[in-house]
GROMACS .gro file of C-alpha atoms in nm:
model
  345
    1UNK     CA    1   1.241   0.824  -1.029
    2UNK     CA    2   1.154   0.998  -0.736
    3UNK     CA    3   1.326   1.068  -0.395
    4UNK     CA    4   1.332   0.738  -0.201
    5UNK     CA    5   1.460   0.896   0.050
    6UNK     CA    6   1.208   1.110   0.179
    7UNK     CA    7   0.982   0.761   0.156
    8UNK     CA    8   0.887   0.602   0.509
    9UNK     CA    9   0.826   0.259   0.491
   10UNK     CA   10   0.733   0.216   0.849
   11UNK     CA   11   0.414   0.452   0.818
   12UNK     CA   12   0.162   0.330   0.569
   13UNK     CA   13   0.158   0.509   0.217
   14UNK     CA   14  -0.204   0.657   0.239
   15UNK     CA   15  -0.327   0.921   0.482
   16UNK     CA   16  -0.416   0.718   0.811
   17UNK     CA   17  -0.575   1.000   0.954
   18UNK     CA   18  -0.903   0.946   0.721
   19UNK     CA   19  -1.121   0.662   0.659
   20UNK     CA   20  -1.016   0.672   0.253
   21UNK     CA   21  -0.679   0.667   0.328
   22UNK     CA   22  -0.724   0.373   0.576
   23UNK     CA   23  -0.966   0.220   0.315
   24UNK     CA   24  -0.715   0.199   0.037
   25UNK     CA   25  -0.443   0.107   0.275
   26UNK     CA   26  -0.640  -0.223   0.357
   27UNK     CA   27  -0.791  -0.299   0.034
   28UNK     CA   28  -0.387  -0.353  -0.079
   29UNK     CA   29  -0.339  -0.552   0.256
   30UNK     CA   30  -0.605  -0.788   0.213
   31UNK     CA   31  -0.623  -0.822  -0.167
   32UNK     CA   32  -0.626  -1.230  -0.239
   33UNK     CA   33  -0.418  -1.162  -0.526
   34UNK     CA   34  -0.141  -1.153  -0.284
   35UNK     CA   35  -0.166  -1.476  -0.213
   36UNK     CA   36   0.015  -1.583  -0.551
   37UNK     CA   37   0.349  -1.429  -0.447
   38UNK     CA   38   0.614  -1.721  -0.503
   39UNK     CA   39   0.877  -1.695  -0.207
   40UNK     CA   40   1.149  -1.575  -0.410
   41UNK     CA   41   0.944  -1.276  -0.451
   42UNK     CA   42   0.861  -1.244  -0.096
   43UNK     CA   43   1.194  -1.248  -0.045
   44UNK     CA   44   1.301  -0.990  -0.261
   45UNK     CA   45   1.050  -0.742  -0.182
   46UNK     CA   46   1.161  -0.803   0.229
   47UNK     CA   47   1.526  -0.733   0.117
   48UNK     CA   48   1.437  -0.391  -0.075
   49UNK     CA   49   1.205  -0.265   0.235
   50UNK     CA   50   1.479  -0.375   0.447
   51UNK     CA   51   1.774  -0.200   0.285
   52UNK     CA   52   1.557   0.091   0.239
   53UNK     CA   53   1.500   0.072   0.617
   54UNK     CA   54   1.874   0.110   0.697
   55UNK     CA   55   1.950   0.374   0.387
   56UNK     CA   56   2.163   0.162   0.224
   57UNK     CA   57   2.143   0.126  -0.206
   58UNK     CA   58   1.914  -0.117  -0.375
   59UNK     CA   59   2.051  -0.366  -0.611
   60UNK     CA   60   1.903  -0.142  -0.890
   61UNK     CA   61   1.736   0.173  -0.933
   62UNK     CA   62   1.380   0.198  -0.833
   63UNK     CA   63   1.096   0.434  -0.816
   64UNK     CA   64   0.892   0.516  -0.564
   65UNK     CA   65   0.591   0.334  -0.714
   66UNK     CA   66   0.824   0.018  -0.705
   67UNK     CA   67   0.918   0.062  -0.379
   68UNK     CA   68   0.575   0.085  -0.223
   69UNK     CA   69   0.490  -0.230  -0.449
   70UNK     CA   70   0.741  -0.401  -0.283
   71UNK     CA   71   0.624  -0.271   0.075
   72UNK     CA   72   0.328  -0.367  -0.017
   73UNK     CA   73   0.424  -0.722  -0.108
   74UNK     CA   74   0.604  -0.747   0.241
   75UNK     CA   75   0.310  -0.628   0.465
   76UNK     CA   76   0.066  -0.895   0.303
   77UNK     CA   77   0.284  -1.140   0.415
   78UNK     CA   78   0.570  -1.037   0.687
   79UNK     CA   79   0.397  -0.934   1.053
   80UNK     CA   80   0.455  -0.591   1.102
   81UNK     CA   81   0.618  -0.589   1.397
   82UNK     CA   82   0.799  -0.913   1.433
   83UNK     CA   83   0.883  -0.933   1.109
   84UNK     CA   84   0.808  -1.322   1.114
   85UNK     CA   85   0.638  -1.452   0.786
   86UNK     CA   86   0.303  -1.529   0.866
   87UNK     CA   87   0.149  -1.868   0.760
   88UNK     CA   88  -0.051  -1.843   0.421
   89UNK     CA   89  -0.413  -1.911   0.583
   90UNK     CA   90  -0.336  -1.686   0.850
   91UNK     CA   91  -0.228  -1.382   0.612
   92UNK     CA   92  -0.489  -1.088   0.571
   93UNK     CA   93  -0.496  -1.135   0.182
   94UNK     CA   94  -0.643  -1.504   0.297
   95UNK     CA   95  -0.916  -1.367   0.466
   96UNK     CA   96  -1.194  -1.321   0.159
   97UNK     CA   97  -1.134  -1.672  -0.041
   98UNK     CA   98  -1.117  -1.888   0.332
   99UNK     CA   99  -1.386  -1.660   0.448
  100UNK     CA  100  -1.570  -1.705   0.108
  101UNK     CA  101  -1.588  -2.085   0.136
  102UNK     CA  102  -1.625  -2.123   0.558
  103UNK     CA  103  -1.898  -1.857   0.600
  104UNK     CA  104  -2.097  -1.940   0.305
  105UNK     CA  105  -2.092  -2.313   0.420
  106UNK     CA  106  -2.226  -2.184   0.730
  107UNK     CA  107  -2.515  -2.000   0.578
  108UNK     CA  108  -2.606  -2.280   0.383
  109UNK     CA  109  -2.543  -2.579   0.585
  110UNK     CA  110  -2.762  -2.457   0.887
  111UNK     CA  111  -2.993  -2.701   0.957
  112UNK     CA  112  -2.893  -2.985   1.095
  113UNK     CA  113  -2.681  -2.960   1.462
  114UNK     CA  114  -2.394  -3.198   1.281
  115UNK     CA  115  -2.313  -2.961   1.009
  116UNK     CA  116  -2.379  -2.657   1.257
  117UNK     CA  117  -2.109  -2.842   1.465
  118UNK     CA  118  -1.874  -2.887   1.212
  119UNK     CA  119  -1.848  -2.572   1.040
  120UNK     CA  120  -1.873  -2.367   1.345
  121UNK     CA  121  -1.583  -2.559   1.473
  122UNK     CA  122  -1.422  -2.426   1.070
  123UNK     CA  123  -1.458  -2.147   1.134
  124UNK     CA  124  -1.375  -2.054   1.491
  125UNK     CA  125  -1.046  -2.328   1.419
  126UNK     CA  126  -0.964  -2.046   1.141
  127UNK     CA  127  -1.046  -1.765   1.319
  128UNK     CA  128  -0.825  -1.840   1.598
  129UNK     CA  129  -0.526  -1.877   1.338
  130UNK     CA  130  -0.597  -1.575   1.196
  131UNK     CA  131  -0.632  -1.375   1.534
  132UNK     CA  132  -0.280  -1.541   1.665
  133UNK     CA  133  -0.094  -1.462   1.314
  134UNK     CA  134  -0.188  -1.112   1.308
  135UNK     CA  135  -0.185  -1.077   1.704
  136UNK     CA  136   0.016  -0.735   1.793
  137UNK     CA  137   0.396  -0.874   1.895
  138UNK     CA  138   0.304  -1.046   2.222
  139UNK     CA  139   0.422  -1.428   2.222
  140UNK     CA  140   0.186  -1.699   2.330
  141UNK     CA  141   0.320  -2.041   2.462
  142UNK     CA  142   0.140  -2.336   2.317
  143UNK     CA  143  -0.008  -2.422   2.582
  144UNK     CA  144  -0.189  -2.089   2.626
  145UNK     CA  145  -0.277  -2.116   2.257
  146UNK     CA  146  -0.412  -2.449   2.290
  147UNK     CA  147  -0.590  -2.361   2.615
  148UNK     CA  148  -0.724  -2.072   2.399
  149UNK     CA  149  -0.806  -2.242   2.122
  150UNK     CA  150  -1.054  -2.479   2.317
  151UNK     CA  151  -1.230  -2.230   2.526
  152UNK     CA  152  -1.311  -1.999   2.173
  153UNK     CA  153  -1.381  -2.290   1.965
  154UNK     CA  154  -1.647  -2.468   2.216
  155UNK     CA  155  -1.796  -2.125   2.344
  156UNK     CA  156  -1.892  -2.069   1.937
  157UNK     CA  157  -1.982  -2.432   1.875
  158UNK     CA  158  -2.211  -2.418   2.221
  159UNK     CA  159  -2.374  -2.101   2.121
  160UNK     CA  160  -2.463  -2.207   1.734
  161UNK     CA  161  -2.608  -2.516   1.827
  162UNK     CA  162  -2.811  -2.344   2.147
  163UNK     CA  163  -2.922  -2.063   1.934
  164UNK     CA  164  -3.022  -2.342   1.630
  165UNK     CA  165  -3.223  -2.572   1.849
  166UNK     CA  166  -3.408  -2.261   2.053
  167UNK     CA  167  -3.491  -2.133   1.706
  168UNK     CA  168  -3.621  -2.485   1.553
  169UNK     CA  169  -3.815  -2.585   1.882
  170UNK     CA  170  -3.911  -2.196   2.030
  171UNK     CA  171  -4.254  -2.134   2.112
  172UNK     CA  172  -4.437  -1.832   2.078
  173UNK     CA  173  -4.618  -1.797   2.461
  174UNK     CA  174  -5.000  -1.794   2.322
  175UNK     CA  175  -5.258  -1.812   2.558
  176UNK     CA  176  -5.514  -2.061   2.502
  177UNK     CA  177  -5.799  -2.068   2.775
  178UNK     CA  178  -5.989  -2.416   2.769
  179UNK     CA  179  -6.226  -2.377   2.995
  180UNK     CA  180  -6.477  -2.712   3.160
  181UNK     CA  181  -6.776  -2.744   3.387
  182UNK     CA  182  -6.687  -3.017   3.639
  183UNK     CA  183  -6.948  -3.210   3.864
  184UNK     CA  184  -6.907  -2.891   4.106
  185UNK     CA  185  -7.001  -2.691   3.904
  186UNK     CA  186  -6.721  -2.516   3.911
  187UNK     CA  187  -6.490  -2.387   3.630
  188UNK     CA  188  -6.086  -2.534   3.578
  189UNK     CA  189  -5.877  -2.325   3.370
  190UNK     CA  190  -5.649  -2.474   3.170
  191UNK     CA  191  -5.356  -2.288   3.021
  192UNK     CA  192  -5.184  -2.417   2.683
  193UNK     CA  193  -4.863  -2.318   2.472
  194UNK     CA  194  -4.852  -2.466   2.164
  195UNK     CA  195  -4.540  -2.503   1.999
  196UNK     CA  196  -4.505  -2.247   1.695
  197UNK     CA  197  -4.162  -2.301   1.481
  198UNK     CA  198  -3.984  -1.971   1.342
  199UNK     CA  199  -3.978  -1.841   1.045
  200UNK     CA  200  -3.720  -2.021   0.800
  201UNK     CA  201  -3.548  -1.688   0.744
  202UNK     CA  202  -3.485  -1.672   1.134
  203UNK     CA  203  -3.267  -2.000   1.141
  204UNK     CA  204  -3.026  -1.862   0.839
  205UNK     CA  205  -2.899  -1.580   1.090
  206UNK     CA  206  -2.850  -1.794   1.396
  207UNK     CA  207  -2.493  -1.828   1.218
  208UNK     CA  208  -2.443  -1.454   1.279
  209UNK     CA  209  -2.510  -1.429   1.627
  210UNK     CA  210  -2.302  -1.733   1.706
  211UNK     CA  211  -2.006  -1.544   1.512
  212UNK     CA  212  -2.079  -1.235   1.671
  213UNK     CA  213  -2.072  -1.396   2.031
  214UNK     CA  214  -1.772  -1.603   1.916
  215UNK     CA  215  -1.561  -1.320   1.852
  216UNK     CA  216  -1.626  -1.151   2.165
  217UNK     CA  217  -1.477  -1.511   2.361
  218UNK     CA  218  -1.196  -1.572   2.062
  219UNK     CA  219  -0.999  -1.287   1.986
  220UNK     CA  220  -0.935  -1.186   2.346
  221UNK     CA  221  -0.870  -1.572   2.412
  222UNK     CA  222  -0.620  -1.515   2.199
  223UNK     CA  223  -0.488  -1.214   2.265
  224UNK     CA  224  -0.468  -1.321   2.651
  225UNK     CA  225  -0.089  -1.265   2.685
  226UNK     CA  226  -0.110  -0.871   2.517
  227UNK     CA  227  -0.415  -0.846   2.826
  228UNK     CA  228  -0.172  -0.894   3.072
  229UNK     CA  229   0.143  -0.780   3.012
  230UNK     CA  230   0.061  -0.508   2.742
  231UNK     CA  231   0.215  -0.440   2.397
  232UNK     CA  232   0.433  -0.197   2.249
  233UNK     CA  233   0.395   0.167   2.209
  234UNK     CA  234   0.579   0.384   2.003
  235UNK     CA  235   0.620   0.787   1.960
  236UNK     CA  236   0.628   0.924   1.602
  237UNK     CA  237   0.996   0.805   1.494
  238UNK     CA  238   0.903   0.441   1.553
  239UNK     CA  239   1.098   0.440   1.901
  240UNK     CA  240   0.975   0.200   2.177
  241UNK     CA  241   0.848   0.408   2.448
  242UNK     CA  242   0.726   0.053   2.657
  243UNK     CA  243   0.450  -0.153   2.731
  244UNK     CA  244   0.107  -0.051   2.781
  245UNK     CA  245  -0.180  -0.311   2.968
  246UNK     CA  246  -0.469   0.002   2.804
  247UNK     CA  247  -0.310   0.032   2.461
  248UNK     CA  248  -0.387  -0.403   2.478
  249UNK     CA  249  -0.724  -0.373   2.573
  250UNK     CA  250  -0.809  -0.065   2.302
  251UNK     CA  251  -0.689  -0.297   2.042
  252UNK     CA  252  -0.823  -0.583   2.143
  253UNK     CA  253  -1.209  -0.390   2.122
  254UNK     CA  254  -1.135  -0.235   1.811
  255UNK     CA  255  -1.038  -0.551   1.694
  256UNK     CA  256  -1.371  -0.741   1.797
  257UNK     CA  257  -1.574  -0.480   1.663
  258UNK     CA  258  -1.461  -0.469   1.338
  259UNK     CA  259  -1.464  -0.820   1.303
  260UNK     CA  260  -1.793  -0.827   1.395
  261UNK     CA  261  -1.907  -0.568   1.136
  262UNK     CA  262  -1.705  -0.726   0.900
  263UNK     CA  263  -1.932  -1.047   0.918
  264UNK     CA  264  -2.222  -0.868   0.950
  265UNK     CA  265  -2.290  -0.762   0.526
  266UNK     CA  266  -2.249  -1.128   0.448
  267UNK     CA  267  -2.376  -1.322   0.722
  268UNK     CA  268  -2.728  -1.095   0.688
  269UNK     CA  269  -2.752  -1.009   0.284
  270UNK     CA  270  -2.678  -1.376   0.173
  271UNK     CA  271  -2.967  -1.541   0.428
  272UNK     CA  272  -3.237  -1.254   0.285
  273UNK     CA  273  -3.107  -1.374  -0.078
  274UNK     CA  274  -3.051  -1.686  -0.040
  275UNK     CA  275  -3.456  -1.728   0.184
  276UNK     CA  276  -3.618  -1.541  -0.116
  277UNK     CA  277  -3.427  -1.761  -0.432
  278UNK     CA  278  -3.558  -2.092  -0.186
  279UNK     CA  279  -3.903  -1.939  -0.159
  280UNK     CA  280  -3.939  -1.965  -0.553
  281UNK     CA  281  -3.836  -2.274  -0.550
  282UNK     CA  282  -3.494  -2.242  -0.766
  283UNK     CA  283  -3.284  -2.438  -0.513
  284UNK     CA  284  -3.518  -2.727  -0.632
  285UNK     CA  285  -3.347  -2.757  -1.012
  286UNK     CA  286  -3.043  -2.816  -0.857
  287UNK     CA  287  -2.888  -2.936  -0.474
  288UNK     CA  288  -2.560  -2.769  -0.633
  289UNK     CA  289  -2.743  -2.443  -0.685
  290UNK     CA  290  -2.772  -2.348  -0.314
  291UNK     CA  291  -2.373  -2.369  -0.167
  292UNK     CA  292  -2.291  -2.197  -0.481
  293UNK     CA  293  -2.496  -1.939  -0.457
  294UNK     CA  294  -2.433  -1.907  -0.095
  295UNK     CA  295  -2.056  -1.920  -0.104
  296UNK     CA  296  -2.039  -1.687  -0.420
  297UNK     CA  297  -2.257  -1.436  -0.256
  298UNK     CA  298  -2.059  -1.426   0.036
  299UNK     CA  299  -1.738  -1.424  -0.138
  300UNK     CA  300  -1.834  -1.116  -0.316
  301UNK     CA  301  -1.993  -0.952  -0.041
  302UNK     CA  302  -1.645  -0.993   0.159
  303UNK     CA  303  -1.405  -0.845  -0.094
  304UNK     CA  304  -1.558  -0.522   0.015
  305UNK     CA  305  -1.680  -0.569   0.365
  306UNK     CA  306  -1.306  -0.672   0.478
  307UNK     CA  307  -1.118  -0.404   0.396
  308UNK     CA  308  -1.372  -0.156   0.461
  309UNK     CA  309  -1.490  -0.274   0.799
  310UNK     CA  310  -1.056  -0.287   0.864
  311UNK     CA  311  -1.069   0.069   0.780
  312UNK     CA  312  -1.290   0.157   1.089
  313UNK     CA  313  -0.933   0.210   1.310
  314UNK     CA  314  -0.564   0.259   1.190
  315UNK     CA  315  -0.319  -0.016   1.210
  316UNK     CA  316  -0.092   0.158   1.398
  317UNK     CA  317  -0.343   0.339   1.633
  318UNK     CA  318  -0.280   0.669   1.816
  319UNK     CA  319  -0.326   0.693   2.166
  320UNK     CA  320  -0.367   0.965   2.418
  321UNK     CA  321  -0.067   0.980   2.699
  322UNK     CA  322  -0.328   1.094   2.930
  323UNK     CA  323  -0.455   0.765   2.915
  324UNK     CA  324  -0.166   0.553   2.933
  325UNK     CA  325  -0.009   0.455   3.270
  326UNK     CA  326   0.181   0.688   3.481
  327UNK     CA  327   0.493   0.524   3.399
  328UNK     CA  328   0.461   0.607   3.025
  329UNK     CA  329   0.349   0.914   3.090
  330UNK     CA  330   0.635   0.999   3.273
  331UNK     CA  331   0.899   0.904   3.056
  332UNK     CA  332   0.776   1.105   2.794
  333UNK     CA  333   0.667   1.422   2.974
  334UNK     CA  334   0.608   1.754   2.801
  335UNK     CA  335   0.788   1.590   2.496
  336UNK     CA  336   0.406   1.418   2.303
  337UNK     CA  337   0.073   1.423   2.388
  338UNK     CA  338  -0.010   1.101   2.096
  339UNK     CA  339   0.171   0.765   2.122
  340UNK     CA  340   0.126   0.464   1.851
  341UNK     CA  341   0.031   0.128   1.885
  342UNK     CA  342  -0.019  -0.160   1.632
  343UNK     CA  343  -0.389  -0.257   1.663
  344UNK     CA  344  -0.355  -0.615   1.534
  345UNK     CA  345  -0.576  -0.753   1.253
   0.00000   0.00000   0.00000
């Protein structure tokens, strides 16, 4: 069976210290097959971390396989800090099959500003759920979330449908020189630019860049209360040391930048398939053939660009005390040089 008690739950089970071990720790965080726990199983698997948490005895006998499985059960849907179960959409295990469906839409319906619109506003409306859910512990009145919401949502919509129409009307500056004799013999120069559309291929990434741009405005939108008041650091044993405004701002980067590379395998291998299948004309047979492809492409390309581009920085991130504010510093002088903090998702 194991010794359970030399098991701790509140460090993940993998080495954290290496990208592998960070790698396998989020491919079990954001596996979709979480998504089919009933609550009842939720539930259970929150009672045995908890009761393993304060050393008391399970209601029967487990091994240490079972009780990561049940850890792992928790974390995909219980926030690690707050303990609050997160909403199902918001959960990391939703991220591939929502992502799947939003960000393939996006790279297939690209060309008209009403369907830019609309699934920009999809997908920044989901991002902006999934950001708050899986925020670090910092609570956000509504009115700050709504506030938020509004100024990530319209700075991606405004940048998609910018980027879309610059890309479907842009003109390459060539140089045309007309020249005419007038009755003065002299010579008028005229200059003219004529208008030169983009390659197709161009338009399918405008998506990406509006993402990319998105994310910078969204997630530290959303993360505006952790900005200015800080969030929780802890020392090795899981203790609360206090509240740090430069741990907030290191996880709100690292967040941003994964996120970004986490878009980036889908949102620029499906437009290069998807231009080059339109090119020889199969998206002709049938209009169902193109959103298909496009969706199922992403989809796939997601199941291992999530949890790999997560991988890039811990979950609970270590942090220098030399960079931390005097105050934390201070209180735990000569005692650690390397603090925790929990990133967010």
């Amino acid at each position: 069976m194991g010794d359970l008690g030399s098991v701790n739950l509140d460090r993940p089970r993998w080495d954290q210290s290496t990208y592998l071990g960070r790698a396998k720790h989020f491919f079990s965080v954001t596996n979709p097959l979480n998504l089919l726990y009933s609550s009842k199983e939720l539930e259970t698997a929150r009672e045995i971390v908890e009761r393993h948490r304060r050393h008391e005895p399970q209601e029967k006998p487990l091994t240490v396989d079972e009780l990561w499985k049940a850890k792992t059960v928790y974390d995909s849907a219980y926030h690690p800090i707050t303990g609050e179960k997160v909403f199902i959409l918001g959960r990391m295990s939703a991220q591939v099959p929502c992502n799947m469906i939003v960000t393939g839409s996006m790279m297939v319906f690209y060309k008209t500003t009403p369907a830019v619109v609309f699934w920009q506003w999809v997908n920044q409306s989901f991002n902006a759920l999934v950001n708050y859910c899986n925020r670090s512990d910092a609570a956000m009145p509504i009115s700050q979330i709504a506030s938020s919401y509004v100024i990530a949502t319209t700075g991606a919509v405004g940048t998609a449908v910018a980027l879309n129409r610059a890309v479907q009307g842009s003109t390459r500056k060539q140089l045309s020189i007309l020249a005419r004799r007038c009755s003065t013999g002299l010579r008028k120069v005229f200059y003219k630019f004529p208008s030169v559309r983009m390659p197709p291929i161009v338009g399918r990434f405008v998506p990406f860049a509006a993402v990319a741009a998105a994310n910078c405005v969204n997630i530290p939108a959303m993360r505006k209360a952790e900005l200015q008041d800080g969030i929780k650091v802890f020392d090795e044993n899981n203790n609360v040391i206090g509240q740090s405004k430069v741990a907030a701002k290191e996880a709100t980067i690292s967040v941003v930048i994964s996120r970004i590379i986490m878009a980036a395998p889908s949102m620029a291998l499906t437009p290069i398939v998807m231009n080059s299948m339109e090119k020889k004309g199969i998206f002709k047979k049938s209009r169902f053939i193109a959103p298909l492809t496009g969706i199922g492409l992403t989809g796939i390309v997601l199941t291992f660009a999530t949890p790999l581009a997560c991988a890039l920085f811990a979950q609970m991130a270590p942090i220098d005390v030399s960079k931390l504010e005097p105050e934390i510093q201070e209180k735990v002088k000569n005692k650690t040089q390397v603090l925790y903090y929990n990133k967010g998702l």
